[in-house]
Coordinates of C-alpha atoms and ligand atoms in Angstrom, one line a residue:
M27 CA 0.0 0.0 -0.2
I28 CA 1.0 3.8 -0.6
E29 CA 1.4 6.7 1.6
F30 CA 1.7 10.2 0.8
K31 CA 2.5 13.3 2.2
I32 CA 2.8 16.3 1.1
I33 CA 6.0 18.2 2.4
K34 CA 5.4 22.1 1.0
K35 CA 2.7 24.0 -0.7
S36 CA 4.4 26.4 -3.3
K37 CA 2.7 29.9 -2.6
K38 CA 2.8 30.5 -5.8
S39 CA 0.8 28.2 -8.0
K40 CA -0.8 25.1 -6.8
A41 CA 2.7 23.2 -7.2
R42 CA 3.3 20.6 -4.2
L43 CA 6.4 18.4 -3.0
G44 CA 5.4 15.3 -1.7
I45 CA 6.3 12.0 -0.6
L46 CA 5.2 8.6 -2.4
K47 CA 5.9 5.8 0.1
T48 CA 5.5 2.3 -0.9
N49 CA 6.5 -1.0 -0.7
N50 CA 9.8 -1.0 -2.6
G51 CA 10.6 2.6 -1.2
F52 CA 10.3 6.1 -1.7
V53 CA 9.3 8.6 -5.0
E54 CA 9.7 12.2 -4.3
T55 CA 7.6 14.1 -6.2
P56 CA 6.7 15.9 -8.8
C57 CA 8.1 13.3 -10.5
L58 CA 8.8 11.6 -14.1
V59 CA 7.6 8.2 -14.4
P60 CA 9.2 6.8 -17.4
V61 CA 7.7 4.2 -19.5
A62 CA 9.0 0.7 -19.2
T63 CA 6.2 -0.8 -21.8
Q64 CA 7.7 -4.3 -21.9
A65 CA 9.1 -3.9 -18.5
V66 CA 11.8 -2.4 -20.1
I67 CA 13.2 1.1 -20.8
K68 CA 14.2 0.1 -24.8
T69 CA 17.8 0.7 -24.8
L70 CA 18.8 0.2 -21.2
D71 CA 19.0 -2.3 -18.2
S72 CA 17.6 -1.8 -15.2
G73 CA 20.7 -0.6 -13.0
E74 CA 21.4 2.2 -15.5
V75 CA 17.7 3.3 -15.6
K76 CA 18.3 3.7 -11.6
E77 CA 21.7 5.7 -12.8
T78 CA 19.3 8.5 -14.7
K79 CA 17.7 9.2 -11.4
S80 CA 14.4 8.0 -12.2
Q81 CA 12.4 6.5 -9.4
I82 CA 9.4 4.8 -10.2
L83 CA 8.3 3.4 -13.6
I84 CA 4.8 2.3 -15.3
A85 CA 4.8 -1.0 -17.6
N86 CA 2.1 -2.1 -19.4
T87 CA -0.7 -4.2 -19.2
F88 CA -1.9 -4.9 -22.0
H89 CA 1.5 -5.4 -23.4
L90 CA 2.7 -7.9 -20.6
H91 CA -0.7 -9.4 -21.0
L92 CA 0.2 -10.7 -24.4
R93 CA 3.7 -11.5 -24.1
P94 CA 5.1 -13.2 -22.0
G95 CA 1.9 -13.1 -19.7
E96 CA 1.4 -12.1 -16.3
D97 CA 1.5 -16.1 -15.3
F98 CA 4.9 -16.0 -16.5
I99 CA 5.3 -12.8 -14.6
E100 CA 4.4 -13.9 -11.4
K101 CA 5.8 -17.5 -11.1
S102 CA 8.7 -15.3 -11.9
G103 CA 8.1 -13.3 -8.5
G104 CA 6.3 -10.7 -9.9
L105 CA 7.6 -7.7 -11.9
H106 CA 9.7 -5.8 -9.9
K107 CA 12.1 -9.3 -9.1
F108 CA 11.6 -10.2 -13.2
M109 CA 13.0 -6.5 -14.1
S110 CA 15.4 -6.2 -11.6
W111 CA 14.0 -3.4 -10.4
P112 CA 13.8 -3.1 -6.6
A113 CA 12.0 0.3 -6.7
P114 CA 8.4 1.3 -7.2
L115 CA 6.1 0.0 -10.2
M116 CA 3.0 1.0 -11.8
T117 CA 1.1 -0.6 -14.3
D118 CA -1.8 1.2 -16.1
S119 CA -4.9 -0.5 -16.8
G120 CA -5.0 -1.4 -20.7
G121 CA -7.3 1.4 -21.1
F122 CA -4.9 3.7 -23.1
Q123 CA -4.9 0.5 -25.8
V124 CA -8.8 1.1 -26.0
F125 CA -7.4 4.4 -27.7
S126 CA -4.4 3.9 -29.2
L127 CA -5.7 1.0 -31.4
G128 CA -8.8 2.3 -31.5
F129 CA -9.9 5.4 -32.9
G130 CA -6.6 6.8 -32.1
R131 CA -5.2 4.5 -34.6
D132 CA -8.2 5.1 -37.2
H133 CA -7.1 8.3 -37.4
G134 CA -3.9 8.7 -36.9
V135 CA -4.1 11.0 -33.4
G136 CA -1.7 9.7 -30.7
K137 CA 0.3 11.4 -28.1
I138 CA 3.4 11.5 -30.7
L139 CA 2.1 10.9 -34.2
K140 CA -0.5 14.0 -35.4
K141 CA -1.3 13.2 -39.2
R142 CA -4.8 14.5 -39.1
S143 CA -7.3 15.5 -41.8
G144 CA -9.2 17.7 -38.9
N145 CA -12.4 16.1 -40.2
E146 CA -12.7 13.2 -38.2
K147 CA -15.5 12.6 -35.6
V148 CA -16.5 10.1 -33.1
S149 CA -20.5 10.7 -32.1
L150 CA -22.2 8.0 -30.3
G151 CA -22.7 4.2 -31.4
Q152 CA -19.2 4.2 -33.7
Q153 CA -17.1 1.4 -33.0
P154 CA -13.1 1.6 -34.1
K155 CA -11.6 -0.3 -36.8
L156 CA -9.9 -3.2 -34.7
L157 CA -11.7 -3.2 -31.9
K158 CA -15.4 -3.8 -30.1
I159 CA -15.9 -1.3 -27.3
T160 CA -19.1 -3.2 -25.1
S161 CA -20.5 -2.2 -21.8
D162 CA -18.6 -4.7 -20.1
G163 CA -15.3 -4.5 -21.9
V164 CA -13.1 -4.2 -25.4
F165 CA -12.5 -7.0 -27.7
F166 CA -9.2 -6.6 -28.7
R167 CA -6.9 -9.0 -31.3
S168 CA -3.6 -9.9 -30.4
F169 CA -0.6 -8.1 -32.7
I170 CA 1.2 -10.9 -32.1
D171 CA -0.6 -13.7 -33.5
G172 CA -4.4 -12.5 -34.4
K173 CA -5.9 -14.2 -31.6
K174 CA -9.2 -12.4 -29.9
I175 CA -8.6 -10.8 -26.7
F176 CA -11.1 -9.4 -23.7
L177 CA -10.5 -7.2 -21.4
G178 CA -12.7 -5.6 -18.6
P179 CA -12.8 -4.3 -15.4
K180 CA -12.1 -7.9 -14.1
E181 CA -9.4 -8.9 -16.8
S182 CA -7.4 -5.6 -15.9
M183 CA -7.4 -5.8 -12.8
G184 CA -6.6 -9.8 -13.0
I185 CA -3.9 -8.9 -14.7
Q186 CA -2.1 -6.5 -12.8
E187 CA -2.0 -8.1 -9.9
K188 CA -0.2 -10.8 -11.4
I189 CA 1.6 -8.3 -12.5
G190 CA 1.9 -7.3 -9.2
A191 CA 3.3 -3.4 -9.2
N192 CA 3.0 -1.5 -6.7
I193 CA 0.3 1.0 -8.0
V194 CA -2.5 -0.1 -10.5
F195 CA -5.1 1.3 -12.4
A196 CA -8.5 0.7 -12.6
F197 CA -10.0 0.0 -16.3
D198 CA -11.3 2.5 -18.3
E199 CA -12.0 4.1 -22.2
C200 CA -9.4 6.7 -23.0
T201 CA -11.6 8.8 -25.4
S202 CA -10.4 9.9 -28.6
P203 CA -10.3 14.5 -28.6
V204 CA -12.0 14.5 -31.5
A205 CA -15.3 12.4 -29.8
D206 CA -18.4 14.1 -29.2
Y207 CA -19.9 14.8 -26.5
Q208 CA -22.8 12.4 -26.3
Y209 CA -19.8 9.0 -27.0
T210 CA -18.0 11.0 -24.5
K211 CA -20.7 11.1 -21.9
K212 CA -21.9 7.3 -22.8
S213 CA -18.6 6.4 -22.5
L214 CA -17.6 8.4 -19.0
E215 CA -20.7 6.2 -18.0
R216 CA -18.3 2.6 -18.9
T217 CA -15.6 4.0 -17.1
H218 CA -17.6 5.0 -13.8
R219 CA -19.4 1.4 -13.5
W220 CA -15.8 0.1 -14.7
A221 CA -14.1 1.9 -11.8
K222 CA -16.6 0.8 -9.4
E223 CA -16.4 -2.8 -9.9
C224 CA -12.4 -2.7 -9.9
F225 CA -12.2 -0.9 -6.7
E226 CA -14.9 -3.3 -5.1
L227 CA -12.3 -6.1 -6.5
K228 CA -9.4 -5.0 -4.8
S229 CA -11.3 -4.3 -1.6
I230 CA -11.2 -8.2 -1.7
S231 CA -7.8 -8.7 -3.0
K232 CA -5.6 -9.7 -1.0
K233 CA -2.2 -8.6 -2.9
N234 CA -0.7 -5.5 -1.6
Q235 CA -1.6 -3.4 -4.4
S236 CA -2.6 0.5 -4.5
L237 CA -5.6 0.8 -7.0
F238 CA -6.0 4.7 -8.3
G239 CA -9.1 6.0 -10.2
V240 CA -8.7 7.1 -13.5
I241 CA -10.6 10.1 -14.5
Q242 CA -11.8 11.0 -18.2
G243 CA -14.5 13.0 -19.8
G244 CA -12.1 14.3 -22.9
R245 CA -12.7 18.1 -23.2
F246 CA -16.0 18.4 -21.8
K247 CA -15.8 20.6 -18.4
K248 CA -18.7 19.0 -17.4
L249 CA -18.0 15.3 -17.4
R250 CA -14.7 16.3 -16.1
I251 CA -16.4 17.6 -13.2
E252 CA -18.5 14.9 -13.1
S253 CA -15.9 12.3 -13.3
A254 CA -13.3 14.2 -10.4
Q255 CA -16.5 14.1 -8.6
Y256 CA -17.4 10.2 -9.3
M257 CA -13.6 8.8 -8.7
A258 CA -12.6 11.1 -5.4
G259 CA -16.3 9.8 -3.5
L260 CA -15.1 6.1 -4.5
G261 CA -12.3 6.7 -2.2
F262 CA -8.8 5.3 -4.2
P263 CA -5.9 6.5 -2.5
G264 CA -4.9 7.8 -5.8
F265 CA -6.2 8.7 -9.0
G266 CA -5.2 8.7 -12.8
I267 CA -6.2 11.6 -14.8
G268 CA -6.3 10.3 -18.5
G269 CA -7.2 11.8 -21.7
E270 CA -6.2 12.5 -24.9
F271 CA -5.9 16.0 -25.9
G272 CA -4.1 15.8 -29.8
D273 CA -1.8 18.9 -30.1
N274 CA -4.0 21.1 -27.7
K275 CA -2.4 21.3 -24.8
G276 CA -4.1 24.5 -23.8
K277 CA -6.8 22.4 -23.4
M278 CA -5.1 20.2 -20.9
T279 CA -4.0 22.7 -18.9
E280 CA -7.8 23.8 -18.7
M281 CA -8.8 20.4 -18.0
L282 CA -6.6 19.6 -15.3
R283 CA -8.0 22.9 -13.7
W284 CA -11.2 21.3 -13.4
V285 CA -10.3 17.9 -12.3
I286 CA -8.1 19.2 -9.8
K287 CA -10.4 21.4 -8.2
N288 CA -12.7 18.3 -7.2
L289 CA -10.1 15.8 -6.3
P290 CA -8.7 15.8 -2.7
E291 CA -5.9 17.9 -2.0
E292 CA -3.8 14.7 0.2
K293 CA -4.6 12.0 -2.1
P294 CA -1.4 11.8 -5.4
R295 CA -2.5 12.6 -8.9
H296 CA -1.2 11.1 -12.0
L297 CA -1.8 12.5 -15.5
L298 CA -1.2 10.0 -18.2
G299 CA 0.7 10.5 -20.9
V300 CA 2.3 13.6 -21.1
G301 CA 3.3 14.9 -24.4
Y302 CA 6.7 17.3 -24.1
L303 CA 9.2 19.0 -22.2
K304 CA 7.7 22.4 -22.3
D305 CA 4.2 20.5 -21.0
I306 CA 5.9 19.7 -17.8
P307 CA 6.4 22.9 -15.4
E308 CA 2.4 23.8 -16.2
I309 CA 1.2 20.5 -15.2
I310 CA 3.1 20.5 -11.9
K311 CA 1.6 24.0 -11.4
Q312 CA -1.3 22.5 -11.9
G313 CA -0.7 19.9 -8.8
V314 CA 0.1 17.3 -10.9
D315 CA 2.2 15.2 -8.6
L316 CA 3.4 12.3 -11.3
F317 CA 3.3 11.8 -14.7
D318 CA 4.6 9.7 -17.7
C319 CA 5.9 10.3 -20.7
N320 CA 7.3 8.4 -23.5
V321 CA 9.2 11.3 -24.8
P322 CA 13.4 10.9 -23.4
T323 CA 13.6 7.1 -24.7
H324 CA 10.6 7.8 -27.8
Y325 CA 12.7 10.6 -29.1
A326 CA 16.3 9.4 -28.4
R327 CA 15.9 6.6 -30.6
R328 CA 15.2 8.9 -33.4
G329 CA 18.6 10.9 -32.3
I330 CA 17.0 13.5 -30.5
A331 CA 18.7 14.8 -27.5
F332 CA 17.1 17.4 -25.3
I333 CA 19.5 20.2 -23.8
G334 CA 19.2 23.3 -22.4
S335 CA 18.4 25.5 -25.2
G336 CA 16.4 23.4 -26.6
K337 CA 16.5 19.7 -28.8
I338 CA 19.3 18.4 -31.5
N339 CA 19.5 15.7 -34.0
L340 CA 22.6 13.7 -33.8
K341 CA 22.0 12.8 -37.6
D342 CA 22.6 15.7 -38.8
K343 CA 26.4 15.8 -39.8
R344 CA 27.3 19.2 -38.6
F345 CA 27.3 17.0 -34.9
L346 CA 30.7 15.0 -36.9
K347 CA 33.0 18.0 -36.9
D348 CA 31.2 18.9 -32.8
K349 CA 33.7 17.8 -30.2
E350 CA 31.5 19.2 -27.4
P351 CA 29.3 17.1 -24.6
L352 CA 26.0 16.9 -26.2
D353 CA 25.3 19.3 -22.8
K354 CA 28.1 21.0 -20.9
K355 CA 26.2 21.5 -18.0
C356 CA 25.1 18.1 -17.9
F357 CA 26.3 15.8 -15.4
C358 CA 25.1 12.1 -17.4
F359 CA 27.3 9.6 -17.5
V360 CA 27.4 10.2 -21.3
C361 CA 28.5 13.6 -21.4
Q362 CA 31.2 13.3 -18.7
N363 CA 32.5 10.4 -20.9
Y364 CA 31.3 11.4 -25.0
K365 CA 31.4 14.4 -27.6
K366 CA 28.9 15.3 -30.2
N367 CA 31.2 13.9 -33.0
Y368 CA 31.3 10.3 -31.4
I369 CA 27.1 10.0 -31.1
S370 CA 26.9 11.2 -34.4
H371 CA 28.8 8.6 -36.0
L372 CA 27.4 5.5 -34.2
F373 CA 24.0 6.9 -35.4
R374 CA 25.3 7.5 -38.8
A375 CA 26.8 4.0 -38.8
K376 CA 23.6 2.7 -37.8
E377 CA 25.2 0.9 -34.2
I378 CA 22.4 0.2 -31.4
T379 CA 25.1 2.0 -28.7
A380 CA 24.3 5.4 -30.1
L381 CA 20.4 4.4 -29.0
K382 CA 21.8 3.6 -25.6
L383 CA 23.4 6.5 -25.2
L384 CA 21.0 9.3 -26.1
S385 CA 17.9 7.6 -24.3
F386 CA 20.3 7.0 -20.9
H387 CA 21.3 10.9 -21.3
N388 CA 17.6 12.5 -22.5
L389 CA 16.2 10.6 -18.8
Y390 CA 18.7 12.0 -17.0
F391 CA 17.7 15.7 -18.7
F392 CA 14.4 15.4 -17.8
N393 CA 14.7 13.7 -14.3
S394 CA 17.2 16.4 -13.5
F395 CA 14.8 19.0 -15.1
I396 CA 12.4 17.7 -12.8
E397 CA 14.8 18.2 -10.0
K398 CA 15.2 21.4 -10.6
I399 CA 11.7 22.3 -10.6
R400 CA 11.1 20.1 -6.8
N401 CA 14.3 22.8 -5.5
K402 CA 12.2 25.5 -6.8
I403 CA 9.2 25.3 -5.4
K404 CA 11.4 24.4 -1.4
E405 CA 12.0 28.2 -2.1
E406 CA 8.7 29.6 -3.5
Ligands
ZN634 ZN1 23.8 13.8 -20.8

């Protein structure tokens, strides 16, 4: 079980400093939760991830269910042991896949890829091409062997229990940013029913995990407030704030304002899936404690390094002449030992070490960035 303690509140914003205590150690919040979809931060081993100042990771229920399967992980001693990560862990509910493999895929809307025409919409009664969403749960097809898979509240909870993370999320439907009011309202009713079912299942479970309810409601103020109040009323020990906003980040800030006002002060709030580095100070100011983000590693594998002055693409041949570290002010292992010319060469030669070096630096950079924000809140 978790315990959350707020140790300082900013006088300038709704930001707060907290300590989240789990059976696998403490997390200082606000905190980035790197995404370990397949029980790994791509290109890095768990020891290296720890060296990037990462405190807690989130693994993906849907992917781990498909491969290697929750029974396999349970027999291997649970996720901490399986991936040799003794620190805190989370698993998501699989609800994001309802979006990413559903309407998100149909419309090319995602956390990072955006190629929308602007004409897409989702209306009541509509179903995505590859999934079937019913009142009991969602039928998926495995992208590994084509097998039909059903995920509902009971299935999601059962899988997450066997995987064994410290924090688990209630099953939800993450709705598309282009869903209309009627669709979102109906979907929210489902999400609430599923949350209640997950909450009841959790209350009879013997597993030492904390269940967070996930607030949805799309871009609609009325639904967001309703959802926050409903989840707060069920008495979860913490909350996930879900939803996809495509490229409309201003809307995300507004949504956080509606939601957080209606959540109990003393409980942790996790924003599910953050787009960019520049969004992070803003979401922390709104009172978000934890947030998962795959940007540092996703961009790294494409040659992009985040540095104090912005971001650079190491595939660019001008860096072959650059004998400086990625960021002179960065204390990470990569910046202490390697120069841009070498990393650029590795990318151009398609050497896999290139991906590792940038993933390490980017994660360290993000974690240091947030550490600075934490230090700032201490002074505010
Ligand atoms: Zn660095």
